[in-house]
PDB file of C-alpha atoms and ligand atoms in Angstrom:
ATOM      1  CA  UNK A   1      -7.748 -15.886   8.864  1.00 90.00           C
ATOM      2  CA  UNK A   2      -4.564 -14.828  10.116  1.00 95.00           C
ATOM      3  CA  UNK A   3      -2.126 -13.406   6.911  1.00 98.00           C
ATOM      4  CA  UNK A   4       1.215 -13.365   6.990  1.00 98.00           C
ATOM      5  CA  UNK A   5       1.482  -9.655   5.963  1.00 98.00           C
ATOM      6  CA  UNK A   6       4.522  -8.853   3.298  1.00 98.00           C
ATOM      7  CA  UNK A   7       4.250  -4.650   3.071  1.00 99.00           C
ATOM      8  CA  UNK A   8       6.111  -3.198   0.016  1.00 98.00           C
ATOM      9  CA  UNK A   9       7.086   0.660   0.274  1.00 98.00           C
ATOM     10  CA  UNK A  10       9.014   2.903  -1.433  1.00 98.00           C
ATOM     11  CA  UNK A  11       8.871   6.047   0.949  1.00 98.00           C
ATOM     12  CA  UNK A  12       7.824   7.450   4.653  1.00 98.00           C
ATOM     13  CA  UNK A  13       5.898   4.291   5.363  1.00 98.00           C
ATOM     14  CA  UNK A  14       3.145   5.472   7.905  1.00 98.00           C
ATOM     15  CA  UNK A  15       0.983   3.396   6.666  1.00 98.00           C
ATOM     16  CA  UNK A  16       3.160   0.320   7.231  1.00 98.00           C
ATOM     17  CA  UNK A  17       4.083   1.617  10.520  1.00 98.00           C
ATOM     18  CA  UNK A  18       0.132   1.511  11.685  1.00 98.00           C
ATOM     19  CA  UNK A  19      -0.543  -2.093   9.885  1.00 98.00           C
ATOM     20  CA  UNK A  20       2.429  -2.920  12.148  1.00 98.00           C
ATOM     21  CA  UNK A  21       1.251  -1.069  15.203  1.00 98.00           C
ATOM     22  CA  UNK A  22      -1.991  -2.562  14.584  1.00 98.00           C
ATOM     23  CA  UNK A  23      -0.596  -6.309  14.339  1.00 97.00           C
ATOM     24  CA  UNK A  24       1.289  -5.800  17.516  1.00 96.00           C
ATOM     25  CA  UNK A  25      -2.172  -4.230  19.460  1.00 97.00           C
ATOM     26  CA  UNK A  26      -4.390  -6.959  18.561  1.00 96.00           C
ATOM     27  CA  UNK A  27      -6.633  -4.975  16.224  1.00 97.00           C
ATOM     28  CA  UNK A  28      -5.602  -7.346  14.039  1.00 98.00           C
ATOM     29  CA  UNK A  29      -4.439 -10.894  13.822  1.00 97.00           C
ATOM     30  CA  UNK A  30      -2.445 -10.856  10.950  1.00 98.00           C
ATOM     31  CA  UNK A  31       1.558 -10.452  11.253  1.00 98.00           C
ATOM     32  CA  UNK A  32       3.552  -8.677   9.067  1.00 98.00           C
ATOM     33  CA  UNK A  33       6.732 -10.854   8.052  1.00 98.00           C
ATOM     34  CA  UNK A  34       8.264  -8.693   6.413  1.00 98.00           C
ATOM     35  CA  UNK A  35       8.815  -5.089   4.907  1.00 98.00           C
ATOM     36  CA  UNK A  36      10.255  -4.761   1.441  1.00 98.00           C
ATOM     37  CA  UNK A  37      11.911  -1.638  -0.052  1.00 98.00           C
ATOM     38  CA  UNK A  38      12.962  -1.295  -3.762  1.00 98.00           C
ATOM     39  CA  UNK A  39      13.988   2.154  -2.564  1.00 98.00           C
ATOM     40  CA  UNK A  40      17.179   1.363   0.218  1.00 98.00           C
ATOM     41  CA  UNK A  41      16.447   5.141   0.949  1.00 98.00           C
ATOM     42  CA  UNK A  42      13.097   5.097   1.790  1.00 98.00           C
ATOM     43  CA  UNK A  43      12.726   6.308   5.436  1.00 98.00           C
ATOM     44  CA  UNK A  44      10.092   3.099   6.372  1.00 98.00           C
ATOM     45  CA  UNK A  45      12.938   0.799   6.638  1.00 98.00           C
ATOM     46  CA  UNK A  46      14.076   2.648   9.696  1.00 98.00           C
ATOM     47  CA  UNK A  47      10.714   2.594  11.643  1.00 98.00           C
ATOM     48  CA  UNK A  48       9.831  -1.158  10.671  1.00 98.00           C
ATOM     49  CA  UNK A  49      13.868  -1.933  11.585  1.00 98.00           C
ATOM     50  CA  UNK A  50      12.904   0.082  15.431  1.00 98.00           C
ATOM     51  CA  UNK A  51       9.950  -1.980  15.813  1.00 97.00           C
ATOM     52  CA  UNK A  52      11.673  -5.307  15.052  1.00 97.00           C
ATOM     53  CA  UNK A  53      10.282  -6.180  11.900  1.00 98.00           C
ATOM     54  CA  UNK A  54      12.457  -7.646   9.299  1.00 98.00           C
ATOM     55  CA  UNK A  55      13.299  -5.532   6.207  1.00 98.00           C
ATOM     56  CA  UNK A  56      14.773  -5.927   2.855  1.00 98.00           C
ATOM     57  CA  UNK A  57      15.847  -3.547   0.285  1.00 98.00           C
ATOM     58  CA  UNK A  58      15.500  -5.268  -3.385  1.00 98.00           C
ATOM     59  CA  UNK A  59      16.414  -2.223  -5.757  1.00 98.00           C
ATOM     60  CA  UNK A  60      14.726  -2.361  -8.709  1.00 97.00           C
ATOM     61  CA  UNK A  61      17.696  -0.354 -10.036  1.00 97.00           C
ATOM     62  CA  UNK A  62      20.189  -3.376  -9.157  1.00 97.00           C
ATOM     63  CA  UNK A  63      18.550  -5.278 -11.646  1.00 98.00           C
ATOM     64  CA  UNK A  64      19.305  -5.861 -15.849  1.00 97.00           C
ATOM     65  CA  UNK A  65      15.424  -5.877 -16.703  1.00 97.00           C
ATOM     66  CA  UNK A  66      11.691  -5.580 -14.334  1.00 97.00           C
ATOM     67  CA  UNK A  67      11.551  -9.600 -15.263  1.00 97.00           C
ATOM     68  CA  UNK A  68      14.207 -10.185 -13.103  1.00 98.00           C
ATOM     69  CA  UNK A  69      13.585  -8.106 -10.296  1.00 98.00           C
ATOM     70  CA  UNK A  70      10.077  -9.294  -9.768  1.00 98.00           C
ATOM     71  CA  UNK A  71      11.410 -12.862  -9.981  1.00 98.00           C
ATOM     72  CA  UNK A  72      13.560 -11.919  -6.800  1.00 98.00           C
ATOM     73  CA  UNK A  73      10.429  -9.845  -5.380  1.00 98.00           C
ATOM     74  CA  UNK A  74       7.939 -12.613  -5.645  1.00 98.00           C
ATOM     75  CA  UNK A  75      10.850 -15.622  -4.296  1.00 98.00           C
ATOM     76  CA  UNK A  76      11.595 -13.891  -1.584  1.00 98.00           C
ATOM     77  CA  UNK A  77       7.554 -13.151  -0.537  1.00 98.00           C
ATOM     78  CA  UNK A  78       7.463 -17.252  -0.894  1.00 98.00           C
ATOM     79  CA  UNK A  79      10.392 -17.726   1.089  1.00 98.00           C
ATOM     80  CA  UNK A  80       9.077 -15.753   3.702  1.00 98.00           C
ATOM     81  CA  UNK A  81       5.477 -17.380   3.155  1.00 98.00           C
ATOM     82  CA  UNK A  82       4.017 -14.706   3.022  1.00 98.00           C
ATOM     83  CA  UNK A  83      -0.018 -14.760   1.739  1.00 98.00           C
ATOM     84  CA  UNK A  84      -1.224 -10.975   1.761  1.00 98.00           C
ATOM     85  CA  UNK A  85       1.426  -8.229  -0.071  1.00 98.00           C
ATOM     86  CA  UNK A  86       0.033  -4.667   1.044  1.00 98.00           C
ATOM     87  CA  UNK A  87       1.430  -2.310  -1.000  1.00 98.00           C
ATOM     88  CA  UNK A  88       2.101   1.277   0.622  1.00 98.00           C
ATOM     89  CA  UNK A  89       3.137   3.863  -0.926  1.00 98.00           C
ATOM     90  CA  UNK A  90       4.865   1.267  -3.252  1.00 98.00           C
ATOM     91  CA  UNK A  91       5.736   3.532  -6.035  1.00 96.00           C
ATOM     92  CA  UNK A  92       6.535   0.804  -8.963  1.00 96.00           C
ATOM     93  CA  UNK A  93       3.791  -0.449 -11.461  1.00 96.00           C
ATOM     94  CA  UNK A  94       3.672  -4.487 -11.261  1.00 97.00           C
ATOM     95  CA  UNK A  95       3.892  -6.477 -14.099  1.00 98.00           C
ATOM     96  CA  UNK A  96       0.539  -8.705 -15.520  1.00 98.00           C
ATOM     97  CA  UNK A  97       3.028 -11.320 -14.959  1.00 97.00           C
ATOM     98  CA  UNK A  98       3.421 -10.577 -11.564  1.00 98.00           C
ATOM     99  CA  UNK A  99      -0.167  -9.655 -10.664  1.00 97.00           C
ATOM    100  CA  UNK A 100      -1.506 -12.898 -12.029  1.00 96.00           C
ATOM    101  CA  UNK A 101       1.181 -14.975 -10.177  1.00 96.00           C
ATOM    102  CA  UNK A 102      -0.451 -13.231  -6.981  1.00 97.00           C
ATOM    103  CA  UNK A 103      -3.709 -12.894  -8.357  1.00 94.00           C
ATOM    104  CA  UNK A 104      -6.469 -11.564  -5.257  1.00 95.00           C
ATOM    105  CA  UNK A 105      -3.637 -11.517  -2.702  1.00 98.00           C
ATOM    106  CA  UNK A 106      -1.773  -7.538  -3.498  1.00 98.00           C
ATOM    107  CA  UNK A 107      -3.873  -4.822  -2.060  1.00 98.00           C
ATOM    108  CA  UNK A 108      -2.952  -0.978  -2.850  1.00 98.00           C
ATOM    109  CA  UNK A 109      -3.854   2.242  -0.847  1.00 98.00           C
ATOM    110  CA  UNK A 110      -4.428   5.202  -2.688  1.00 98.00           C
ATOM    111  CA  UNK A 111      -5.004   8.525  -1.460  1.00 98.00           C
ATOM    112  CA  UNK A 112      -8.335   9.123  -3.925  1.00 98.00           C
ATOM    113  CA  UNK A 113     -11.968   8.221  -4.326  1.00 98.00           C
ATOM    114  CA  UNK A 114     -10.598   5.693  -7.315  1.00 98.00           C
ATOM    115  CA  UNK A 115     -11.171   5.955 -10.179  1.00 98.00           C
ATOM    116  CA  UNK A 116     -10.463   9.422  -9.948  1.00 98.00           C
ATOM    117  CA  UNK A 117      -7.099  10.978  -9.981  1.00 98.00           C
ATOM    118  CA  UNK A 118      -4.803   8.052 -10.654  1.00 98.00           C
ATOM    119  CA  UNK A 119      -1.270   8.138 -10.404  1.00 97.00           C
ATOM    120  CA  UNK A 120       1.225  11.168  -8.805  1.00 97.00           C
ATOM    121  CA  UNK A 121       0.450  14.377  -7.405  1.00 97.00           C
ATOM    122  CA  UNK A 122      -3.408  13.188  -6.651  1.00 98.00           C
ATOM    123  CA  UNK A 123      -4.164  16.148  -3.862  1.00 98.00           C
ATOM    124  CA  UNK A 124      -2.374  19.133  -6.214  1.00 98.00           C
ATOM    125  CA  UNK A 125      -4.832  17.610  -8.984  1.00 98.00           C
ATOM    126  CA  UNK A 126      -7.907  17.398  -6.357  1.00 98.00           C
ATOM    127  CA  UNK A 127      -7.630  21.021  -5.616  1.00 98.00           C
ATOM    128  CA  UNK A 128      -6.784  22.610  -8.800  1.00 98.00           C
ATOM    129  CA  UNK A 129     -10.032  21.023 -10.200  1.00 98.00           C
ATOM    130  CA  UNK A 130     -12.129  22.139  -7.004  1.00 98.00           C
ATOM    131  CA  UNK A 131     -13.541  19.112  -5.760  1.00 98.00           C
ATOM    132  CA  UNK A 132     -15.797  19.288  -2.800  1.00 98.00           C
ATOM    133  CA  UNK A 133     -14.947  15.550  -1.777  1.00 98.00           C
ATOM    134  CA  UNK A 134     -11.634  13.690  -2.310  1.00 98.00           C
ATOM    135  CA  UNK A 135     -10.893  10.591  -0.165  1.00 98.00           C
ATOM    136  CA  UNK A 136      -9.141   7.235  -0.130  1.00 99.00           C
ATOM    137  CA  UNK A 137      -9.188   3.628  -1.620  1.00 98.00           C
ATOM    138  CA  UNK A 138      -8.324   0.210  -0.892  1.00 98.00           C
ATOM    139  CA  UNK A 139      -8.303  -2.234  -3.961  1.00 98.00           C
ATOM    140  CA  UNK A 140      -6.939  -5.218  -5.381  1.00 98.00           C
ATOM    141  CA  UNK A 141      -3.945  -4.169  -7.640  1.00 98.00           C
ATOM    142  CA  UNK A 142      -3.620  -5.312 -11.247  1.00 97.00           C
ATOM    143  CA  UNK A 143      -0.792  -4.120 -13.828  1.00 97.00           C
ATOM    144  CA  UNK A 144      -2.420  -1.010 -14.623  1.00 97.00           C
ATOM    145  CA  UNK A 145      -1.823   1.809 -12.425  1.00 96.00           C
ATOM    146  CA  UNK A 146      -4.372   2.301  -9.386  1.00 96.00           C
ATOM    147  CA  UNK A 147      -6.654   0.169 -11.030  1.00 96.00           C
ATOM    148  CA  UNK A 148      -8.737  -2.787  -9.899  1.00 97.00           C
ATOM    149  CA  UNK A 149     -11.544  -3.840  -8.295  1.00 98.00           C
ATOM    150  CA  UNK A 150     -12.192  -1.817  -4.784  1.00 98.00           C
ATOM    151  CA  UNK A 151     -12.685  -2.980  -1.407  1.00 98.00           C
ATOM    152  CA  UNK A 152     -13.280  -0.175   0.240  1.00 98.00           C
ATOM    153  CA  UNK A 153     -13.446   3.991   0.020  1.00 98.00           C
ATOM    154  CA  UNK A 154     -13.624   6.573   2.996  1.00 98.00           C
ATOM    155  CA  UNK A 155     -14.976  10.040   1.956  1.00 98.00           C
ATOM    156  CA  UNK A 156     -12.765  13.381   3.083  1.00 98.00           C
ATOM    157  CA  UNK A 157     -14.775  16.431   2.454  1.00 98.00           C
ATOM    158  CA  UNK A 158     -12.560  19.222   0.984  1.00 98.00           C
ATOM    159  CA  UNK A 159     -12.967  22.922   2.666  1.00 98.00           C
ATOM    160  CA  UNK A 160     -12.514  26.141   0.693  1.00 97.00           C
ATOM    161  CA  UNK A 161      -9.304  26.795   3.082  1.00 98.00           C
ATOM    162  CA  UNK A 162      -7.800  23.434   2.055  1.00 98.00           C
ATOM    163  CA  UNK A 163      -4.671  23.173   0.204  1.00 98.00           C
ATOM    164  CA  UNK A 164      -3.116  19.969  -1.520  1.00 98.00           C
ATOM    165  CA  UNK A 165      -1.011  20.112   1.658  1.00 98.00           C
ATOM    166  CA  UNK A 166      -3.575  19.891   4.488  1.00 98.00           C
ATOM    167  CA  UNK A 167      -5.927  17.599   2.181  1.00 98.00           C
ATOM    168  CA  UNK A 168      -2.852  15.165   2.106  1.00 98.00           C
ATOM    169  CA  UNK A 169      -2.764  15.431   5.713  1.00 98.00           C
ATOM    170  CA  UNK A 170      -6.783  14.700   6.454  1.00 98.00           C
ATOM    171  CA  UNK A 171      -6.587  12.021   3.875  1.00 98.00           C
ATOM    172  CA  UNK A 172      -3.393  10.006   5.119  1.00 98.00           C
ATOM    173  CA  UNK A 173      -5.110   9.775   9.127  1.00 98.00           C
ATOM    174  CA  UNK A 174      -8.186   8.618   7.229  1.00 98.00           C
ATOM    175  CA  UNK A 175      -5.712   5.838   5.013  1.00 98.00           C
ATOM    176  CA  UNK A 176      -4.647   4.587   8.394  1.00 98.00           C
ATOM    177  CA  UNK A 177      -7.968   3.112   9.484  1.00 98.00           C
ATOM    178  CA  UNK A 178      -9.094   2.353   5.938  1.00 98.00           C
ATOM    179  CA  UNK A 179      -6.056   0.083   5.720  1.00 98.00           C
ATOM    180  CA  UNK A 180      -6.606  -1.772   9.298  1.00 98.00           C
ATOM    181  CA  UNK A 181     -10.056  -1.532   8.384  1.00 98.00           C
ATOM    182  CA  UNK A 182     -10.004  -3.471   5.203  1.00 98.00           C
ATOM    183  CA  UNK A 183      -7.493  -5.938   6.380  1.00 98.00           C
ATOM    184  CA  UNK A 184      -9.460  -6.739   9.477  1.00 98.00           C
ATOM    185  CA  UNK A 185     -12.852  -7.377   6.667  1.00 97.00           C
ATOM    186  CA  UNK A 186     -10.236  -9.792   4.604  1.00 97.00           C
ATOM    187  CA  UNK A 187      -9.457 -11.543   7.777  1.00 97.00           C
ATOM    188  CA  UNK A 188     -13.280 -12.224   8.691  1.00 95.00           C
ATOM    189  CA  UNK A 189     -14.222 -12.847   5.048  1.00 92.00           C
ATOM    190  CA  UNK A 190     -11.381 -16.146   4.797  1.00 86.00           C
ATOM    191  CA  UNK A 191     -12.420 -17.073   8.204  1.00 81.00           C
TER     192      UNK A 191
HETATM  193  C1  GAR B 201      -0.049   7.301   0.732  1.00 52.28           C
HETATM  194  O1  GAR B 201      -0.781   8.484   0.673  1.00 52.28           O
HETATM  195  C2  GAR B 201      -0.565   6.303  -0.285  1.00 52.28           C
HETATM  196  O2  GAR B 201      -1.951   6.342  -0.442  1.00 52.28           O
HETATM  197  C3  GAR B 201       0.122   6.766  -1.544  1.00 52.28           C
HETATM  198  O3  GAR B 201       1.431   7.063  -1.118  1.00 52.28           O
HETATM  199  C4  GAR B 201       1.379   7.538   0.224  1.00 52.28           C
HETATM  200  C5  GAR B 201       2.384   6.752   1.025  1.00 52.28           C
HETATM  201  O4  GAR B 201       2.471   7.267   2.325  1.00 52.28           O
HETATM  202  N1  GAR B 201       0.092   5.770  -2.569  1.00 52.28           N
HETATM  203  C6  GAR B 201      -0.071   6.050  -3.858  1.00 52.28           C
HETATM  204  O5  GAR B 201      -0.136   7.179  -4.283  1.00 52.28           O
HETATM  205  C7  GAR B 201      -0.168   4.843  -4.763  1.00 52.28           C
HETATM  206  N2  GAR B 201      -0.507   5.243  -6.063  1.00 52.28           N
HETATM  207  P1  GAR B 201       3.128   6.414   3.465  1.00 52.28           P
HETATM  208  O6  GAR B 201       4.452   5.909   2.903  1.00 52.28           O
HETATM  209  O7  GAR B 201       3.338   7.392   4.573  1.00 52.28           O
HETATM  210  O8  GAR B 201       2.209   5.286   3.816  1.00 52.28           O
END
């Protein structure tokens, strides 16, 4: 099955930018549609803007209440018919509301072997507690934070020299082919 790929960010966006580069070099067949923002600062929006993928800030800040700003997130995904939301470094918890609307169709990457270290500053966490293996996961999203059933995992083994800052690194270039990886398995599986 060929998605129509709707990628929410809040930040750099590399791992947009490789589900797009992906798209664009076959390894894939899905398209991305669009690429939504609720940050208007986040850098992302200027690499999927140079590769000429549409973008659109919706700032959660703009808005009286998180009701109403998902109502405009989840109209303008329909508008733009979009059937697969991949979030990316999407740093905004969704509502129930909003997860059951687009129940089995968000996926979330996150840069630990789920369901440990949840939430911000994952890598400092990883090292101050010594772990010998950290990692990355692709799951379903639900309302709660990181949480959800997985898809998939990819091990990084953590050396004595590591710090949270080269762990980040090792980890992210392993996100990027977890992510095409995983999208290429939802593509076969809805064949
Ligand atoms: C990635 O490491 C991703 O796993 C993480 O944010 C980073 C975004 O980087 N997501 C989370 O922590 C979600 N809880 P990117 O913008 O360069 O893709």
């Amino acid at each position: 099955m060929e998605y129509k790929l709707g990628i929410l960010i809040s930040g750099e966006g590399t791992n947009m930018l490789n589900i797009i580069q992906a798209c664009r070099n076959g390894e894939i067949q899905s398209k991305v549609v669009t690429v939504i923002s609720n940050n208007p600062k986040a850098l992302g929006l200027k690499k999927a803007k140079a590769h000429g993928v549409n973008i659109k800030v919706i700032d959660d800040k703009k808005f009286n209440n998180n009701a109403e700003y998902e109502i405009k997130l989840s109209d303008y995904l329909f508008k733009n018919k979009v059937n697969l939301i991949c979030l990316a470094g999407f740093m905004k918890i969704l509502s129930k509301r909003f997860t059951d609307k687009w129940n089995q169709k968000i996926i979330n990457i996150h840069p630990s072997l789920l369901p440990a270290f949840k939430g911000l500053n994952t890598h400092k966490r990883a090292i101050d507690l010594n772990v010998k293996y950290s990692g990355c996961t692709v799951h379903f999203a639900t309302n709660k934070v990181d949480s959800g059933k997985i898809i998939d995992q990819e091990i990084v083994k953590v050396l004595p020299t590591d710090d949270e800052f080269s762990l980040k690194k090792k980890i992210l270039m392993k996100e990027h082919k977890l992510y095409i990886k995983v999208i290429k398995k939802m593509e076969k599986l809805n064949e």
